Coordinates of N, CA, C and O in Angstrom, one line a residue:
M1 N -13.9 26.4 15.1 CA -13.1 25.4 14.5 C -12.0 24.4 15.4 O -11.1 24.8 15.5
N2 N -12.1 23.3 15.4 CA -11.2 22.5 16.1 C -10.5 22.1 15.5 O -10.2 22.3 14.2
I3 N -9.5 21.4 16.2 CA -8.0 20.9 15.3 C -8.4 19.7 14.6 O -9.3 18.9 14.9
F4 N -7.8 19.5 13.2 CA -8.2 18.5 12.1 C -6.6 17.9 11.6 O -5.9 18.7 11.9
E5 N -7.1 16.7 11.2 CA -5.7 16.1 10.6 C -6.3 16.0 9.1 O -7.3 15.6 8.6
L6 N -5.3 16.5 8.5 CA -5.5 16.3 6.7 C -4.6 14.9 6.2 O -3.3 14.5 6.7
K7 N -5.5 14.1 5.9 CA -4.8 12.9 5.8 C -5.2 12.1 4.2 O -5.9 12.7 3.7
I8 N -4.2 11.0 4.1 CA -4.7 10.5 2.4 C -5.7 9.8 2.6 O -6.1 9.0 3.7
W9 N -6.8 10.2 1.7 CA -8.1 9.2 1.7 C -8.0 8.1 0.5 O -8.4 7.0 0.7
D10 N -7.6 8.4 -0.8 CA -7.1 7.7 -1.9 C -6.1 8.3 -2.7 O -6.0 9.2 -3.0
D11 N -4.6 7.3 -2.5 CA -3.7 7.8 -3.1 C -3.5 6.6 -4.3 O -1.9 6.3 -5.0
E12 N -4.6 6.0 -5.0 CA -4.0 4.6 -5.7 C -4.5 5.3 -7.2 O -4.7 4.5 -8.2
A13 N -5.0 6.0 -7.6 CA -5.9 6.7 -8.8 C -4.5 7.0 -9.7 O -3.7 7.5 -9.4
E14 N -4.8 7.1 -10.8 CA -3.4 7.2 -11.7 C -3.2 8.7 -11.8 O -2.1 9.2 -12.1
K15 N -4.2 9.8 -11.7 CA -3.7 11.2 -12.0 C -3.9 11.9 -10.7 O -3.3 13.4 -10.8
C16 N -4.3 11.5 -9.5 CA -4.7 12.2 -8.5 C -5.0 11.8 -7.3 O -5.3 10.3 -7.2
T17 N -4.2 12.1 -6.0 CA -4.7 11.9 -4.8 C -5.1 12.7 -4.3 O -5.4 13.5 -4.2
F18 N -6.4 11.7 -3.3 CA -7.0 12.8 -2.2 C -6.8 12.5 -1.1 O -6.6 11.6 -0.9
Y19 N -7.3 13.5 -0.7 CA -7.0 13.9 0.6 C -8.2 14.2 1.6 O -9.4 14.5 0.5
T20 N -8.5 13.9 3.0 CA -9.7 14.4 3.3 C -9.2 14.8 5.1 O -8.0 14.9 5.3
V21 N -10.4 15.6 5.7 CA -9.8 15.8 7.0 C -10.7 14.8 8.0 O -11.9 14.4 7.8
Q22 N -10.0 15.0 8.9 CA -10.6 14.4 10.3 C -10.4 15.3 11.3 O -9.1 14.9 11.9
E23 N -11.7 15.8 12.0 CA -11.6 16.1 13.3 C -11.0 15.3 14.2 O -11.2 14.1 14.7
D24 N -9.9 16.2 15.6 CA -9.7 15.4 16.4 C -10.4 14.6 17.4 O -11.8 15.3 17.6
G25 N -10.3 13.5 17.4 CA -11.3 12.6 18.3 C -11.9 12.2 17.7 O -13.3 11.0 18.4
A26 N -12.3 12.0 16.4 CA -13.7 11.6 15.5 C -12.9 10.1 15.4 O -11.8 9.9 14.9
S27 N -14.3 9.3 15.2 CA -13.7 7.8 14.6 C -13.4 7.9 13.2 O -12.9 6.4 12.8
E28 N -14.2 9.0 12.3 CA -14.3 8.6 10.9 C -13.7 9.7 10.5 O -14.1 11.1 10.9
N29 N -13.3 10.2 9.0 CA -13.1 11.2 8.6 C -14.3 11.7 7.6 O -15.2 11.0 7.6
E30 N -14.3 13.1 7.2 CA -15.5 13.9 6.8 C -15.9 13.0 5.3 O -17.0 13.0 5.1
T31 N -14.8 12.6 4.7 CA -15.6 11.8 3.3 C -16.4 10.6 3.5 O -17.2 10.2 2.8
D32 N -15.5 9.9 4.4 CA -16.0 8.5 4.8 C -17.6 8.8 5.4 O -18.6 8.1 5.1
I33 N -17.6 9.9 6.3 CA -18.8 10.0 6.5 C -19.9 10.7 5.6 O -21.2 10.0 5.9
F34 N -19.8 11.2 4.9 CA -20.8 11.4 3.4 C -21.1 10.3 2.6 O -22.0 9.9 2.8
F35 N -20.1 9.6 2.2 CA -20.3 8.4 1.2 C -21.0 7.3 2.5 O -22.0 6.5 1.9
D36 N -20.9 7.1 3.7 CA -21.2 5.9 4.3 C -22.8 6.3 4.9 O -23.7 5.7 4.8
K37 N -23.1 7.6 4.8 CA -24.4 8.3 5.1 C -25.3 8.2 4.1 O -26.4 7.1 4.5
Y38 N -24.4 8.7 2.9 CA -25.7 8.6 1.8 C -26.0 7.2 1.4 O -26.9 6.7 0.4
D39 N -25.0 6.1 1.6 CA -25.3 4.8 0.7 C -25.9 4.2 1.5 O -26.5 3.4 1.0
N40 N -26.3 4.6 2.7 CA -27.0 3.6 3.3 C -28.7 4.3 3.8 O -29.5 3.6 4.3
I41 N -28.7 5.5 2.6 CA -29.9 5.9 2.5 C -30.9 5.3 1.1 O -30.2 5.6 0.2
Q42 N -31.6 4.4 1.2 CA -31.8 3.8 0.1 C -32.1 4.9 -1.0 O -32.0 4.6 -2.3
E43 N -32.9 6.2 -1.0 CA -33.4 6.8 -1.9 C -31.7 7.4 -2.4 O -31.9 7.6 -3.7
F44 N -30.7 7.6 -1.8 CA -29.6 8.1 -2.7 C -28.4 7.1 -2.7 O -27.3 7.7 -3.2
K45 N -28.7 5.9 -2.5 CA -27.6 4.7 -2.8 C -26.9 4.9 -4.3 O -25.9 4.9 -4.4
E46 N -27.9 5.0 -5.3 CA -27.4 4.7 -6.4 C -26.6 6.0 -6.7 O -25.5 6.3 -7.5
K47 N -27.2 7.2 -6.6 CA -26.4 8.8 -6.7 C -25.1 8.6 -6.2 O -24.1 9.2 -6.2
T48 N -24.8 7.8 -4.4 CA -23.9 8.0 -4.1 C -23.2 7.4 -4.6 O -21.9 7.6 -4.4
Q49 N -23.6 5.8 -5.1 CA -22.4 5.0 -6.0 C -22.1 6.1 -7.5 O -20.8 6.2 -7.4
E50 N -22.9 6.7 -7.9 CA -22.4 7.4 -9.5 C -21.4 8.6 -9.0 O -20.4 8.8 -9.9
L51 N -21.4 9.0 -7.6 CA -20.8 10.5 -7.2 C -19.3 9.6 -6.8 O -18.2 10.2 -7.3
L52 N -19.4 8.7 -6.0 CA -18.0 8.0 -5.9 C -17.0 7.6 -7.0 O -15.9 7.8 -7.2
V53 N -18.1 6.9 -8.2 CA -17.3 6.8 -9.6 C -17.0 7.8 -10.1 O -15.7 7.7 -10.8
F54 N -17.8 8.7 -10.1 CA -17.1 10.1 -10.7 C -16.0 10.6 -10.0 O -14.5 11.2 -10.8
V55 N -15.8 10.4 -8.8 CA -14.6 11.3 -7.9 C -13.4 9.9 -8.6 O -12.0 10.9 -8.9
L56 N -13.5 8.9 -8.5 CA -12.5 8.2 -8.2 C -12.0 8.0 -10.1 O -10.7 8.1 -10.3
S57 N -12.8 7.9 -10.9 CA -12.3 7.4 -12.2 C -12.3 8.8 -12.9 O -11.2 8.9 -13.5
A58 N -13.4 9.7 -12.8 CA -12.9 10.9 -13.8 C -12.0 11.7 -13.3 O -11.2 12.2 -14.3
I59 N -11.9 12.0 -11.9 CA -10.8 12.6 -11.4 C -9.8 11.9 -11.7 O -8.6 12.4 -11.6
G60 N -9.7 10.8 -10.2 CA -8.5 9.9 -10.3 C -7.7 9.3 -11.1 O -6.6 9.5 -11.2
D61 N -8.7 8.9 -12.0 CA -7.8 7.9 -13.3 C -7.8 8.6 -14.5 O -7.0 8.3 -15.4
N62 N -9.0 9.3 -14.8 CA -9.2 9.8 -16.3 C -8.9 11.2 -16.7 O -7.9 11.6 -17.5
H63 N -9.1 12.1 -15.8 CA -8.2 13.7 -16.1 C -7.6 14.4 -15.2 O -7.0 15.3 -15.3
G64 N -7.5 13.8 -14.1 CA -7.2 14.6 -12.6 C -8.1 15.6 -12.3 O -9.2 16.3 -13.0
A65 N -7.7 17.0 -11.8 CA -8.2 17.5 -11.1 C -8.4 18.9 -11.9 O -8.0 20.2 -11.6
I66 N -9.3 18.8 -13.3 CA -8.7 19.9 -14.0 C -10.0 21.1 -13.8 O -11.2 20.5 -13.4
D67 N -10.0 22.1 -14.4 CA -11.1 23.4 -14.2 C -12.3 23.2 -14.9 O -13.4 23.4 -14.2
E68 N -11.8 21.9 -15.9 CA -13.3 21.9 -16.3 C -14.4 21.2 -15.4 O -15.5 21.3 -15.8
I69 N -13.8 20.0 -14.6 CA -14.2 19.3 -13.6 C -14.9 20.0 -12.6 O -15.8 19.7 -11.7
F70 N -14.0 21.3 -12.3 CA -14.1 21.8 -10.8 C -14.6 23.3 -11.5 O -13.8 24.0 -11.1
N71 N -15.9 23.0 -11.8 CA -16.4 24.4 -12.0 C -17.8 24.9 -11.4 O -18.7 25.3 -12.1
R72 N -18.0 24.0 -10.3 CA -19.0 24.5 -9.4 C -18.7 25.2 -8.4 O -18.6 25.1 -6.9
H73 N -17.8 26.3 -8.2 CA -17.2 27.4 -7.5 C -18.0 27.6 -6.2 O -19.5 28.4 -7.0
E74 N -18.1 27.5 -4.8 CA -19.2 27.7 -4.1 C -18.0 28.1 -2.7 O -17.7 27.7 -1.8
N75 N -17.8 29.8 -2.9 CA -16.8 30.1 -2.0 C -15.6 29.5 -2.0 O -15.0 29.5 -3.4
E76 N -14.8 29.0 -0.9 CA -13.7 28.5 -1.0 C -13.6 27.1 -1.5 O -12.6 26.5 -1.6
V77 N -14.7 26.5 -1.5 CA -14.5 25.2 -2.1 C -15.4 24.9 -3.7 O -16.2 25.8 -4.0
D78 N -15.0 23.9 -4.2 CA -16.2 23.4 -5.3 C -16.8 22.6 -5.0 O -16.8 21.6 -3.9
G79 N -18.3 22.3 -5.5 CA -19.0 21.2 -5.5 C -19.0 20.3 -6.6 O -18.8 20.6 -7.6
L80 N -18.7 19.0 -5.8 CA -18.9 17.7 -6.9 C -20.0 17.3 -7.2 O -20.8 16.8 -6.1
P81 N -20.8 16.9 -7.9 CA -20.1 16.4 -9.4 C -19.9 17.7 -10.1 O -20.8 18.8 -9.9
A82 N -19.4 17.8 -11.4 CA -19.2 19.2 -12.2 C -20.6 19.4 -12.3 O -21.8 18.8 -12.6
Q83 N -20.9 20.3 -12.9 CA -22.0 21.3 -13.2 C -22.2 21.4 -15.1 O -21.2 21.3 -15.6
G84 N -23.2 21.3 -15.8 CA -23.3 21.3 -17.0 C -22.8 20.0 -17.7 O -22.5 18.8 -16.7
K85 N -23.0 19.8 -18.9 CA -22.6 19.0 -19.8 C -21.3 19.1 -20.0 O -20.5 20.1 -20.5
L86 N -20.4 18.1 -19.8 CA -18.9 17.8 -20.2 C -18.5 17.1 -21.1 O -19.2 15.7 -21.0
Q87 N -17.8 17.5 -22.4 CA -17.4 15.9 -23.0 C -16.0 16.4 -22.9 O -15.4 17.1 -23.4
L88 N -15.4 15.2 -22.4 CA -13.7 15.6 -22.1 C -13.3 14.1 -23.1 O -13.1 13.2 -22.5
G89 N -13.0 14.5 -24.5 CA -12.6 13.4 -25.2 C -13.7 12.3 -25.4 O -14.3 13.0 -26.0
E90 N -13.3 11.4 -25.2 CA -14.4 10.2 -25.3 C -15.6 10.4 -24.4 O -16.5 9.5 -24.2
F91 N -15.2 10.8 -23.2 CA -16.1 10.6 -21.7 C -17.2 12.2 -22.1 O -16.7 13.2 -22.0
N92 N -18.2 11.6 -21.5 CA -19.6 12.6 -21.4 C -19.8 12.4 -20.0 O -19.9 11.6 -19.5
Y93 N -20.0 13.6 -19.3 CA -20.3 13.7 -17.9 C -21.5 14.8 -18.1 O -21.1 16.1 -18.3
H94 N -22.5 14.4 -17.4 CA -23.9 14.9 -17.1 C -24.5 14.4 -16.1 O -24.9 13.4 -15.7
F95 N -24.6 15.7 -15.0 CA -25.7 15.5 -13.7 C -26.8 16.2 -13.5 O -26.7 17.0 -12.7
P96 N -27.7 16.1 -14.4 CA -28.8 17.1 -14.0 C -29.6 16.8 -13.1 O -29.8 15.5 -12.3
N97 N -30.0 17.9 -12.3 CA -30.6 17.8 -11.0 C -30.1 16.6 -10.0 O -30.8 16.1 -9.4
F98 N -28.7 16.7 -9.9 CA -28.3 15.5 -8.8 C -28.3 16.1 -7.6 O -28.3 17.4 -7.4
P99 N -28.9 15.3 -7.0 CA -29.4 15.7 -5.4 C -28.3 15.8 -4.5 O -28.5 16.5 -3.4
L100 N -27.0 15.3 -4.6 CA -26.1 15.6 -3.3 C -24.8 16.3 -4.1 O -24.7 16.4 -5.5
R101 N -24.1 16.8 -2.9 CA -23.1 17.7 -3.0 C -21.8 17.0 -2.3 O -22.1 17.0 -1.3
L102 N -20.7 16.9 -2.8 CA -19.4 16.7 -2.0 C -18.5 17.8 -2.4 O -18.5 18.2 -3.2
Y103 N -18.2 18.5 -1.2 CA -17.4 19.6 -1.3 C -15.7 19.0 -1.4 O -15.5 18.3 -0.9
A104 N -15.0 19.9 -2.2 CA -13.6 19.8 -2.6 C -13.0 21.1 -2.5 O -13.4 21.9 -3.0
L105 N -11.7 20.7 -2.5 CA -10.6 22.0 -2.7 C -9.5 21.2 -3.6 O -9.0 20.5 -3.2
K106 N -9.5 22.1 -4.6 CA -8.7 21.5 -5.4 C -7.6 22.3 -5.2 O -7.1 23.5 -5.3
I107 N -6.0 21.7 -5.1 CA -4.7 22.3 -4.6 C -3.9 22.2 -5.9 O -3.3 23.3 -6.0
S108 N -3.9 21.1 -6.8 CA -3.5 21.3 -7.9 C -4.2 20.3 -8.7 O -5.1 19.6 -8.4
E109 N -4.0 20.1 -10.1 CA -4.4 18.9 -11.1 C -4.2 17.7 -10.4 O -5.0 16.5 -11.0
S110 N -3.4 17.3 -9.6 CA -3.1 16.0 -8.7 C -3.1 16.0 -7.6 O -3.2 14.8 -7.1
I111 N -3.5 16.9 -7.0 CA -4.0 17.1 -5.3 C -5.4 17.4 -5.3 O -5.4 18.6 -5.5
V112 N -6.3 16.6 -4.4 CA -7.8 17.4 -4.0 C -7.8 17.1 -2.7 O -7.7 15.9 -2.3
V113 N -8.7 17.9 -1.8 CA -9.2 17.6 -0.5 C -10.5 17.2 -0.5 O -11.3 18.4 -1.1
L114 N -11.1 16.4 -0.3 CA -12.4 16.1 -0.1 C -13.2 16.1 1.3 O -12.1 15.8 2.4
F115 N -14.0 16.9 1.4 CA -14.8 17.0 2.7 C -16.1 16.4 2.5 O -15.9 15.0 2.2
N116 N -16.9 16.8 3.5 CA -18.1 16.5 3.3 C -19.1 17.0 2.6 O -18.5 17.9 1.8
G117 N -20.3 16.6 2.9 CA -21.6 17.2 1.6 C -22.8 17.4 2.2 O -23.3 16.6 3.1
G118 N -23.7 17.0 1.3 CA -25.2 16.4 1.9 C -26.0 16.6 0.7 O -25.5 16.8 -0.5
I119 N -27.2 16.7 1.0 CA -28.4 16.6 -0.2 C -28.5 18.6 -0.3 O -28.7 19.2 0.3
K120 N -28.6 18.4 -1.9 CA -28.6 19.6 -2.2 C -30.3 20.0 -2.5 O -30.7 19.3 -3.5
D121 N -31.1 20.5 -1.5 CA -32.3 20.5 -1.3 C -33.3 22.3 -1.5 O -34.4 22.2 -1.2
G122 N -32.0 23.0 -1.9 CA -32.6 24.4 -1.5 C -31.8 25.0 -3.0 O -31.2 24.6 -3.3
S123 N -32.2 25.9 -2.9 CA -31.9 26.7 -4.1 C -30.3 27.1 -3.8 O -29.2 27.5 -4.9
T124 N -29.8 27.7 -2.7 CA -28.7 28.1 -2.4 C -27.9 27.2 -1.1 O -28.8 26.4 -0.4
N125 N -26.7 27.1 -1.2 CA -26.3 26.4 0.0 C -26.8 27.1 1.3 O -26.8 26.1 2.3
Q126 N -27.0 28.2 1.2 CA -27.3 28.8 2.7 C -29.0 28.6 3.0 O -29.4 28.2 4.3
T127 N -29.6 28.3 1.7 CA -31.0 27.6 2.4 C -31.2 26.1 2.0 O -32.4 25.8 2.2
S128 N -29.7 25.6 2.3 CA -30.4 24.0 1.7 C -29.7 23.2 3.3 O -29.3 24.1 4.1
S129 N -30.3 22.1 3.3 CA -30.0 21.1 4.8 C -28.1 21.2 4.5 O -28.2 20.4 5.5
L130 N -27.6 21.0 3.5 CA -26.2 20.8 3.6 C -25.2 22.3 4.0 O -24.3 22.1 4.0
H131 N -26.1 23.0 4.6 CA -25.4 24.7 4.6 C -24.5 24.3 5.7 O -23.2 24.8 5.5
F132 N -24.6 23.5 7.0 CA -23.5 23.6 7.9 C -22.4 22.5 7.3 O -21.6 23.2 7.6
N133 N -22.8 21.6 6.6 CA -21.5 20.9 5.9 C -20.7 21.8 4.7 O -19.3 21.7 5.1
W134 N -21.3 22.5 4.2 CA -20.5 23.3 3.3 C -19.6 24.6 3.9 O -18.5 24.9 4.0
V135 N -20.4 25.4 5.1 CA -19.6 26.2 6.1 C -18.3 25.2 6.7 O -17.1 25.9 6.5
N136 N -18.6 23.9 7.1 CA -17.5 23.4 7.8 C -16.4 23.2 6.5 O -15.4 23.5 6.7
A137 N -16.8 22.9 5.1 CA -15.6 22.4 4.3 C -15.0 24.1 4.0 O -14.0 23.9 3.5
C138 N -15.7 24.8 4.0 CA -15.3 26.4 3.7 C -14.1 26.8 4.6 O -13.0 27.1 4.4
N139 N -14.5 26.5 5.8 CA -13.4 26.5 7.1 C -12.5 25.8 7.0 O -11.1 26.2 7.0
Y140 N -12.7 24.8 6.9 CA -11.3 23.9 6.3 C -10.3 24.2 5.3 O -9.1 24.4 5.2
A141 N -10.9 24.6 4.2 CA -10.5 24.9 2.9 C -9.2 26.2 3.0 O -8.5 26.4 3.0
K142 N -10.1 27.1 4.0 CA -9.3 28.3 4.5 C -8.4 28.2 5.2 O -7.0 28.9 5.0
R143 N -8.2 27.1 6.2 CA -7.0 27.1 7.0 C -6.2 26.1 6.2 O -4.7 26.4 6.3
I144 N -6.0 25.2 5.2 CA -5.4 24.2 4.5 C -4.9 25.5 3.5 O -3.5 25.6 3.2
V145 N -5.6 26.7 2.7 CA -4.9 27.5 1.9 C -4.1 28.3 2.9 O -2.9 28.5 2.2
E146 N -4.5 28.9 3.8 CA -3.6 29.3 4.7 C -2.2 29.0 5.0 O -1.2 29.3 5.1
A147 N -2.3 27.6 5.4 CA -1.0 27.0 5.6 C -0.1 26.4 4.5 O 1.2 26.3 4.9
I148 N -0.8 26.4 3.2 CA 0.0 26.4 2.0 C 1.1 27.7 1.9 O 2.0 27.6 1.7
K149 N 0.0 28.7 2.1 CA 0.6 30.2 1.8 C 1.6 30.2 2.5 O 2.6 31.1 2.2
D150 N 1.6 30.1 4.3 CA 2.6 30.4 5.2 C 3.8 29.2 5.0 O 4.5 29.7 5.6
G151 N 3.7 28.2 4.1 CA 4.6 27.2 4.2 C 4.8 26.0 5.3 O 5.5 25.4 5.5
S152 N 3.7 26.2 5.9 CA 3.2 25.0 7.1 C 3.1 23.6 6.3 O 3.3 22.4 6.9
I153 N 2.4 23.6 5.2 CA 2.1 22.8 4.3 C 2.8 23.1 2.9 O 3.1 24.2 2.5
V154 N 3.6 21.7 2.5 CA 4.1 21.8 1.3 C 3.9 21.1 0.4 O 3.0 19.8 0.7
V155 N 3.4 21.6 -0.8 CA 2.8 20.9 -2.0 C 3.7 19.8 -2.7 O 4.8 20.9 -3.4
N156 N 3.9 18.9 -3.0 CA 4.7 18.4 -3.9 C 4.2 17.5 -5.0 O 3.7 16.5 -4.6
E157 N 4.3 18.3 -5.9 CA 3.6 18.0 -7.2 C 4.3 16.4 -7.7 O 3.2 15.5 -7.9
S158 N 5.4 16.3 -7.6 CA 6.0 15.4 -8.6 C 5.4 13.9 -7.5 O 5.1 12.8 -8.5
E159 N 5.3 14.2 -6.5 CA 5.2 12.7 -6.0 C 3.5 12.8 -5.3 O 3.0 12.1 -4.6
R160 N 2.9 14.0 -5.6 CA 1.2 14.2 -5.6 C 1.0 13.9 -4.2 O 0.3 13.7 -3.7
K161 N 1.9 14.5 -2.9 CA 1.7 15.0 -1.7 C 1.6 16.1 -1.2 O 2.5 17.0 -1.7
L162 N 1.0 16.2 0.4 CA 1.4 17.2 0.7 C 1.9 16.9 1.9 O 1.8 15.8 2.6
T163 N 3.2 17.8 2.4 CA 3.8 17.5 3.7 C 3.9 18.8 4.5 O 3.3 19.8 4.3
T164 N 4.4 18.5 6.0 CA 4.4 19.5 6.7 C 6.0 20.6 6.4 O 6.5 19.5 5.5
Y165 N 6.3 21.4 6.4 CA 7.6 22.0 6.1 C 8.8 21.2 6.6 O 9.8 21.7 6.0
D166 N 8.8 20.5 7.5 CA 9.6 19.4 7.8 C 9.8 18.3 7.3 O 10.3 16.9 7.6
G167 N 8.9 17.5 6.1 CA 8.7 16.6 5.8 C 7.7 15.7 6.5 O 7.6 14.6 5.8
S168 N 7.0 16.1 7.4 CA 6.0 15.2 8.1 C 4.9 14.7 7.2 O 4.6 16.2 6.6
E169 N 4.3 13.4 6.7 CA 3.3 13.6 6.3 C 2.2 13.3 7.5 O 1.1 13.7 7.0
E170 N 2.3 13.6 8.3 CA 1.5 14.1 9.5 C 0.8 15.4 9.5 O 1.9 16.2 10.3
I171 N 0.0 15.8 9.3 CA -0.4 17.3 9.1 C -1.7 17.5 10.0 O -3.0 17.5 9.6
I172 N -1.5 17.8 10.8 CA -2.5 18.7 12.1 C -2.8 20.2 12.0 O -1.6 20.8 11.7
L173 N -3.9 20.6 11.6 CA -4.0 22.2 11.9 C -5.1 22.1 12.7 O -5.9 21.5 13.2

């Protein structure tokens, strides 16, 4: 796996800061690649917008990265959107047969790393066309978790930020 930067994707939500990864030399981060790609395919445009609203509203503004939402565990990452019928207060979430998966790593209830994803067109990730993006997301997640464990990345819950051990917001892994 190549060198990548862990960078803020969106920090304007009420309850959660979203990070993403960008490969060294890439012109676009993994999360934007996902949303740009599927938003430009007419068949998936509506579902792409639904997923974006779910991420920014349900996780970002309404609930944070709570376990009930992060319930589709797929090795080191979670697949979004949430699985099953969820009722959280006055909000109901249900995505039956949703065709897309966006992979995420929940650092805390207020910090999430979003990766890439794809079309869930097989019964498992291994048999689906999104297999490559899932493997990449798992590899990114392993490196991020290891960096948190060894202190290379510091989680600042009160500010909803990740920094390096010396306080820098530029995180290269």
